[in-house]
Amino acid sequence: MDTKPKLNVYTQQTGAELGDLFGIFFEDLNHAADGGLYAELVQNRSFEFDPVDRHDYHPLTAWEKVERGGGRASLSVEDESPFHPENPHYAVIEILEPGTGVGLSNAGFNTGIPVKAGENYLFSVYMRRSGSFGTPVQVLIEDSGGAVTASAVITVDSAGWQKYEAVLTAASTDNSCRLVILTGGAGRLELDMVSLFPEKTYLGRRNGLREDIAVLLADMKPKFMRFPGGCLVHDGSLNPDDRNSMYRWKKTIGDVTSRPPRRNNWGYNQTLGLGYYEYFQFCEDIGAKAIPVLPGGYDPHHGRIVPLDELGPWIQDALDVIEFARGDASTEWGAVRSSLGHPEPFGLDYIAIGNEEVGEPFFERYPYFHKAIKERYPDMQVINSSGPFAAGGEYERGWASAREHGSDLVDEHYYQSPEWFLANMDRYDLFKADEPKVFLGEYASWGNTYYNALVEAAFMTRLEQNAHAVGLACYAPMLCNVDYVNWKPDMIWFDNHQVFGTPNYYVQKLFMNHQGDRLLHIEAEHLPGQPEALQQPVKGSIVLAAEKSAVTYRNITLTNNLTGERRVIEEIVELDDTEAAASKEEGLRSFPLDDTDWSDYTLKLTASKNGGVRGFLIYFGMQDGMNRLNWELGGWQNQDSILSAVSGGRGSCLTQSLFTVENDTDYELELHVSGRLITAAINGIEINRAEDRLPEIQPLYYTASVEDLSGDVIVKAVNVLDTPLSVRVELKELKAASYTAEVHELSGVALDAENSFADPLKVSPSTRAIAFEGTGFDYDFPGQSVTLLRIKRQHS
Ligand code: AHR
């Protein structure tokens, strides 16, 4: 009997369409736009930086006064008569003594402005001066040693604002240059919107994108791009004219001088130079469908809520962006798009309302958006939101809302440990095809090592396998400037002149480059035995803790539910981890349970909070600081009750429900652990329930699809285990013929391997081809590998 392991691919048995399954998500965090994908080289080009954006910002951030050869000048910022009221500030050089030149310089981003020998840089500026009209203004790019590597001369002959432009050609390569603007004469020289772009942007577009980063994105061939956030969308005020406003797309189009500066909630300034027109253009350029995310009239971070009778303009924004993308030039917003340089519609299939909103105000408002959009555009796929947690009250509320209102998709977000992903491979197996589809709009395992990428690849095979229920999925976040990190991990890292993709990037790219159009039925035979169920009960200490709060725990009892044994802890535990605390030494109180074999127990206590911004924190099943479970009540923003697991120092939220801890109130807390099932109750009412499943790694994760145009059969296989697996790949229902299998494989690297500027391709796929006759071939899937087989029939 033939017991060799087999992967049988049924080439005539097609399943769900894969549609737009794998795409990307752009959010301007980690300086992903300014100082990142947006190719502008000048930082704070319109002198609008402000402490509202970041406490140490000011209008001259990144600028310095320059005085040369005995020159003397004052440099200030004024706002009396700007070129454009949306950008009120401009720089004023008051020339006191011209010397050999006075003016200002800009530091760019990271180590400075990067230039390459022989390449052109497009300079532009709005200037006016009070006199000395014949005196030249010199525009210089000076290298890190102060030598001039590119220069141009401009004559400012106007007392009113004028736009001036020049092309500068770099004589040398240097990544730490300064842009210097000098003049002589007397009186005032005033400047605004000082801009320098490489001529070489992605596809040469003006106001364009950094070529190297854009190429990495284009190379992925994503089916869609979600933008512009993330929390960036909904974190802000209700007034669109505030610099602290939620993201209102109409403020981001038109000439860049008319786009207002914006506080980016990730702690910096956003010029909006990369705005909705540029997003749509980029999507078109890389063949990705645009998925704009619009605020739903609710900022869950600050509890800002648009009254229902004032929701009209917010809904109109959604309708208008659809018209902006879809309408012809005879429509109001189609005409705007056309006037910006794109007469033909961009097209739009999807729109998302809200980003991981939690709370009733969002779900009360969502239906108004949904109804208005569907009435005008019945074919538009409208995306609802299910919060930032993989399970729990708000997650369920999002899904219930989607079902009730007929949302096409539900946006799910989770950032979890690799172990959580391994334990939850079957997450979507029972999801139904006739329900709203999953839009996994943000996900990542914590880390950019090969191990993370390997686990994500395995998970992606299951997303693909469940394409009947999973419509869209994108890794997050996408871009990170190494010198401005808000969030880790990220898919692509860069500085001002170089960029590399992480192992996670190469996995995403493989899945996008070879997505296929329809699933093929695939079955494994004789794979090594499925792993034993290793769901050992939760074991370890219980620790009462406080984080950023002052709390008291008393009436503490621990009961073994199987034996009835009861431990009573008489003491009153007072913990203070507030700013005001005299000592932080007393942050934890530990009650060891690891000396027991209790597998079913209940912890009961009375808890009260007397100060601080958070609530209660209980660690249980604690092996050590890096491996434990948490019950956190009133954590970040004091609005949740969360059960989470920490594995190897990496956290995974198991479930969440809304809960706010009030000061000076007694709460009866009850934590019940039974095997790996955890339930938590407050004042006798269950608030959280979760199973902390341990990974049961399958011998192989696999999926198969067919690409309609080429007829190629695509097999993806992920071997997470460290043992190689020799498998016969059989193409069922096909004629014996000559085939080649194009092989793309990630393997042979340590699990902790990462890519870097120095070694950007350390973890990246190798490619080769295998020719075979008949209907199958033997393939050795290496231990810890991601393999992509693209099988083509050879035509004689
Ligand atoms: O991707 C980073 C952040 O994670 C996003 O802004 C937000 O949606 C999520 O919480």
CSV table of N, CA and C in Angstrom, one decimal, residues 679-740:
chain,number,residue,atom,x,y,z
A,679,THR,N,-13.4,32.4,32.7
A,679,THR,CA,-14.5,33.3,32.8
A,679,THR,C,-14.3,34.4,33.8
A,680,ALA,N,-14.7,35.5,33.6
A,680,ALA,CA,-14.5,36.6,34.6
A,680,ALA,C,-15.9,37.3,34.8
A,681,ALA,N,-16.1,37.6,36.1
A,681,ALA,CA,-17.4,38.2,36.4
A,681,ALA,C,-17.2,39.4,37.3
A,682,ILE,N,-18.1,40.4,37.2
A,682,ILE,CA,-18.0,41.6,38.0
A,682,ILE,C,-19.4,41.7,38.7
A,683,ASN,N,-19.4,41.7,40.0
A,683,ASN,CA,-20.6,41.8,40.8
A,683,ASN,C,-21.6,40.7,40.3
A,684,GLY,N,-21.1,39.6,40.1
A,684,GLY,CA,-21.9,38.4,39.8
A,684,GLY,C,-22.4,38.3,38.4
A,685,ILE,N,-21.9,39.2,37.5
A,685,ILE,CA,-22.4,39.1,36.1
A,685,ILE,C,-21.1,38.9,35.3
A,686,GLU,N,-21.2,37.8,34.5
A,686,GLU,CA,-20.1,37.5,33.6
A,686,GLU,C,-19.8,38.6,32.6
A,687,ILE,N,-18.5,38.9,32.5
A,687,ILE,CA,-18.2,40.0,31.5
A,687,ILE,C,-17.3,39.5,30.4
A,688,ASN,N,-16.5,38.5,30.7
A,688,ASN,CA,-15.6,37.9,29.7
A,688,ASN,C,-15.6,36.4,29.8
A,689,ARG,N,-15.4,35.8,28.6
A,689,ARG,CA,-15.3,34.3,28.6
A,689,ARG,C,-14.4,34.1,27.4
A,690,ALA,N,-13.3,33.3,27.6
A,690,ALA,CA,-12.4,32.9,26.5
A,690,ALA,C,-11.7,31.6,26.8
A,691,GLU,N,-11.4,31.0,25.7
A,691,GLU,CA,-10.5,29.8,25.8
A,691,GLU,C,-9.1,30.2,25.4
A,692,ASP,N,-8.2,30.0,26.2
A,692,ASP,CA,-6.8,30.3,25.8
A,692,ASP,C,-6.2,29.0,25.2
A,693,ARG,N,-6.4,28.9,23.9
A,693,ARG,CA,-6.0,27.6,23.3
A,693,ARG,C,-4.5,27.7,23.1
A,694,LEU,N,-3.9,26.5,23.2
A,694,LEU,CA,-2.5,26.4,22.9
A,694,LEU,C,-2.3,25.9,21.5
A,695,PRO,N,-1.2,26.3,20.8
A,695,PRO,CA,-1.0,25.9,19.4
A,695,PRO,C,-1.0,24.4,19.3
A,696,GLU,N,-1.6,23.9,18.2
A,696,GLU,CA,-1.5,22.5,17.8
A,696,GLU,C,-1.1,22.6,16.4
A,697,ILE,N,0.2,22.5,16.2
A,697,ILE,CA,0.7,22.8,14.8
A,697,ILE,C,0.5,21.6,13.9
A,698,GLN,N,-0.1,21.9,12.8
A,698,GLN,CA,-0.4,20.9,11.8
A,698,GLN,C,0.8,20.5,11.0
A,699,PRO,N,0.9,19.3,10.5
A,699,PRO,CA,2.1,18.9,9.8
A,699,PRO,C,2.4,19.7,8.5
A,700,LEU,N,1.3,20.3,7.9
A,700,LEU,CA,1.5,21.2,6.8
A,700,LEU,C,0.2,22.0,6.6
A,701,TYR,N,0.4,23.3,6.3
A,701,TYR,CA,-0.7,24.2,6.0
A,701,TYR,C,-0.6,24.4,4.4
A,702,TYR,N,-1.8,24.2,3.8
A,702,TYR,CA,-1.7,24.3,2.3
A,702,TYR,C,-3.0,24.8,1.7
A,703,THR,N,-2.9,25.3,0.5
A,703,THR,CA,-4.1,25.7,-0.2
A,703,THR,C,-3.7,25.7,-1.7
A,704,ALA,N,-4.8,25.6,-2.5
A,704,ALA,CA,-4.5,25.6,-4.0
A,704,ALA,C,-5.5,26.5,-4.7
A,705,SER,N,-5.1,27.0,-5.8
A,705,SER,CA,-6.0,27.9,-6.6
A,705,SER,C,-5.6,27.8,-8.0
A,706,VAL,N,-6.5,28.4,-8.8
A,706,VAL,CA,-6.2,28.4,-10.3
A,706,VAL,C,-6.3,29.9,-10.7
A,707,GLU,N,-5.3,30.2,-11.6
A,707,GLU,CA,-5.4,31.6,-12.2
A,707,GLU,C,-6.1,31.5,-13.5
A,708,ASP,N,-7.1,32.2,-13.7
A,708,ASP,CA,-8.0,32.1,-14.9
A,708,ASP,C,-7.2,32.3,-16.2
A,709,LEU,N,-6.5,33.4,-16.2
A,709,LEU,CA,-5.9,33.8,-17.5
A,709,LEU,C,-4.9,32.8,-18.0
A,710,SER,N,-4.0,32.4,-17.1
A,710,SER,CA,-2.9,31.5,-17.5
A,710,SER,C,-3.3,30.1,-17.4
A,711,GLY,N,-4.3,29.8,-16.6
A,711,GLY,CA,-4.6,28.4,-16.3
A,711,GLY,C,-3.6,27.7,-15.3
A,712,ASP,N,-2.7,28.5,-14.8
A,712,ASP,CA,-1.7,28.0,-13.9
A,712,ASP,C,-2.4,27.5,-12.6
A,713,VAL,N,-1.9,26.4,-12.1
A,713,VAL,CA,-2.4,25.9,-10.8
A,713,VAL,C,-1.3,26.3,-9.7
A,714,ILE,N,-1.8,26.9,-8.7
A,714,ILE,CA,-0.9,27.5,-7.7
A,714,ILE,C,-1.1,26.7,-6.4
A,715,VAL,N,-0.1,26.2,-5.8
A,715,VAL,CA,-0.1,25.5,-4.6
A,715,VAL,C,0.7,26.3,-3.6
A,716,LYS,N,0.2,26.6,-2.4
A,716,LYS,CA,1.0,27.2,-1.3
A,716,LYS,C,1.0,26.2,-0.2
A,717,ALA,N,2.2,26.0,0.3
A,717,ALA,CA,2.4,25.1,1.5
A,717,ALA,C,3.3,25.7,2.5
A,718,VAL,N,2.9,25.6,3.7
A,718,VAL,CA,3.8,26.1,4.8
A,718,VAL,C,4.0,25.0,5.8
A,719,ASN,N,5.3,24.7,6.0
A,719,ASN,CA,5.7,23.7,7.0
A,719,ASN,C,6.3,24.5,8.2
A,720,VAL,N,5.5,24.6,9.2
A,720,VAL,CA,6.0,25.4,10.4
A,720,VAL,C,6.9,24.5,11.3
A,721,LEU,N,6.8,23.2,11.2
A,721,LEU,CA,7.6,22.3,12.0
A,721,LEU,C,9.1,22.3,11.5
A,722,ASP,N,10.0,21.8,12.3
A,722,ASP,CA,11.4,21.9,11.9
A,722,ASP,C,11.8,20.6,11.1
A,723,THR,N,10.9,19.7,10.9
A,723,THR,CA,11.2,18.5,10.1
A,723,THR,C,10.8,18.6,8.7
A,724,PRO,N,11.7,18.3,7.7
A,724,PRO,CA,11.3,18.3,6.3
A,724,PRO,C,10.1,17.3,6.1
A,725,LEU,N,9.4,17.6,5.0
A,725,LEU,CA,8.3,16.7,4.7
A,725,LEU,C,8.3,16.4,3.2
A,726,SER,N,8.4,15.1,2.9
A,726,SER,CA,8.5,14.7,1.5
A,726,SER,C,7.1,14.3,1.1
A,727,VAL,N,6.6,15.0,0.1
A,727,VAL,CA,5.2,14.9,-0.3
A,727,VAL,C,5.1,14.6,-1.8
A,728,ARG,N,4.2,13.8,-2.2
A,728,ARG,CA,3.8,13.7,-3.7
A,728,ARG,C,2.7,14.7,-4.0
A,729,VAL,N,3.0,15.6,-4.9
A,729,VAL,CA,2.0,16.6,-5.3
A,729,VAL,C,1.3,16.0,-6.5
A,730,GLU,N,0.0,15.7,-6.4
A,730,GLU,CA,-0.7,15.1,-7.5
A,730,GLU,C,-1.7,16.0,-8.1
A,731,LEU,N,-1.7,16.2,-9.4
A,731,LEU,CA,-2.7,17.1,-10.1
A,731,LEU,C,-3.8,16.1,-10.6
A,732,LYS,N,-4.9,16.1,-9.8
A,732,LYS,CA,-6.0,15.2,-10.2
A,732,LYS,C,-6.8,15.8,-11.4
A,733,GLU,N,-7.4,14.9,-12.1
A,733,GLU,CA,-8.3,15.3,-13.2
A,733,GLU,C,-7.6,16.1,-14.3
A,734,LEU,N,-6.4,15.9,-14.4
A,734,LEU,CA,-5.6,16.5,-15.5
A,734,LEU,C,-5.0,15.4,-16.4
A,735,LYS,N,-4.8,15.7,-17.7
A,735,LYS,CA,-4.1,14.8,-18.5
A,735,LYS,C,-2.7,14.7,-18.2
A,736,ALA,N,-2.1,13.5,-18.3
A,736,ALA,CA,-0.6,13.4,-18.2
A,736,ALA,C,0.0,14.3,-19.3
A,737,ALA,N,0.9,15.1,-18.9
A,737,ALA,CA,1.6,15.9,-19.9
A,737,ALA,C,2.9,16.4,-19.4
A,738,SER,N,3.6,17.3,-20.1
A,738,SER,CA,4.8,17.9,-19.6
A,738,SER,C,4.4,19.2,-18.8
A,739,TYR,N,4.9,19.3,-17.6
A,739,TYR,CA,4.6,20.5,-16.8
A,739,TYR,C,5.9,21.1,-16.2
A,740,THR,N,5.9,22.3,-15.9
A,740,THR,CA,6.9,22.9,-15.0
A,740,THR,C,6.3,23.5,-13.8
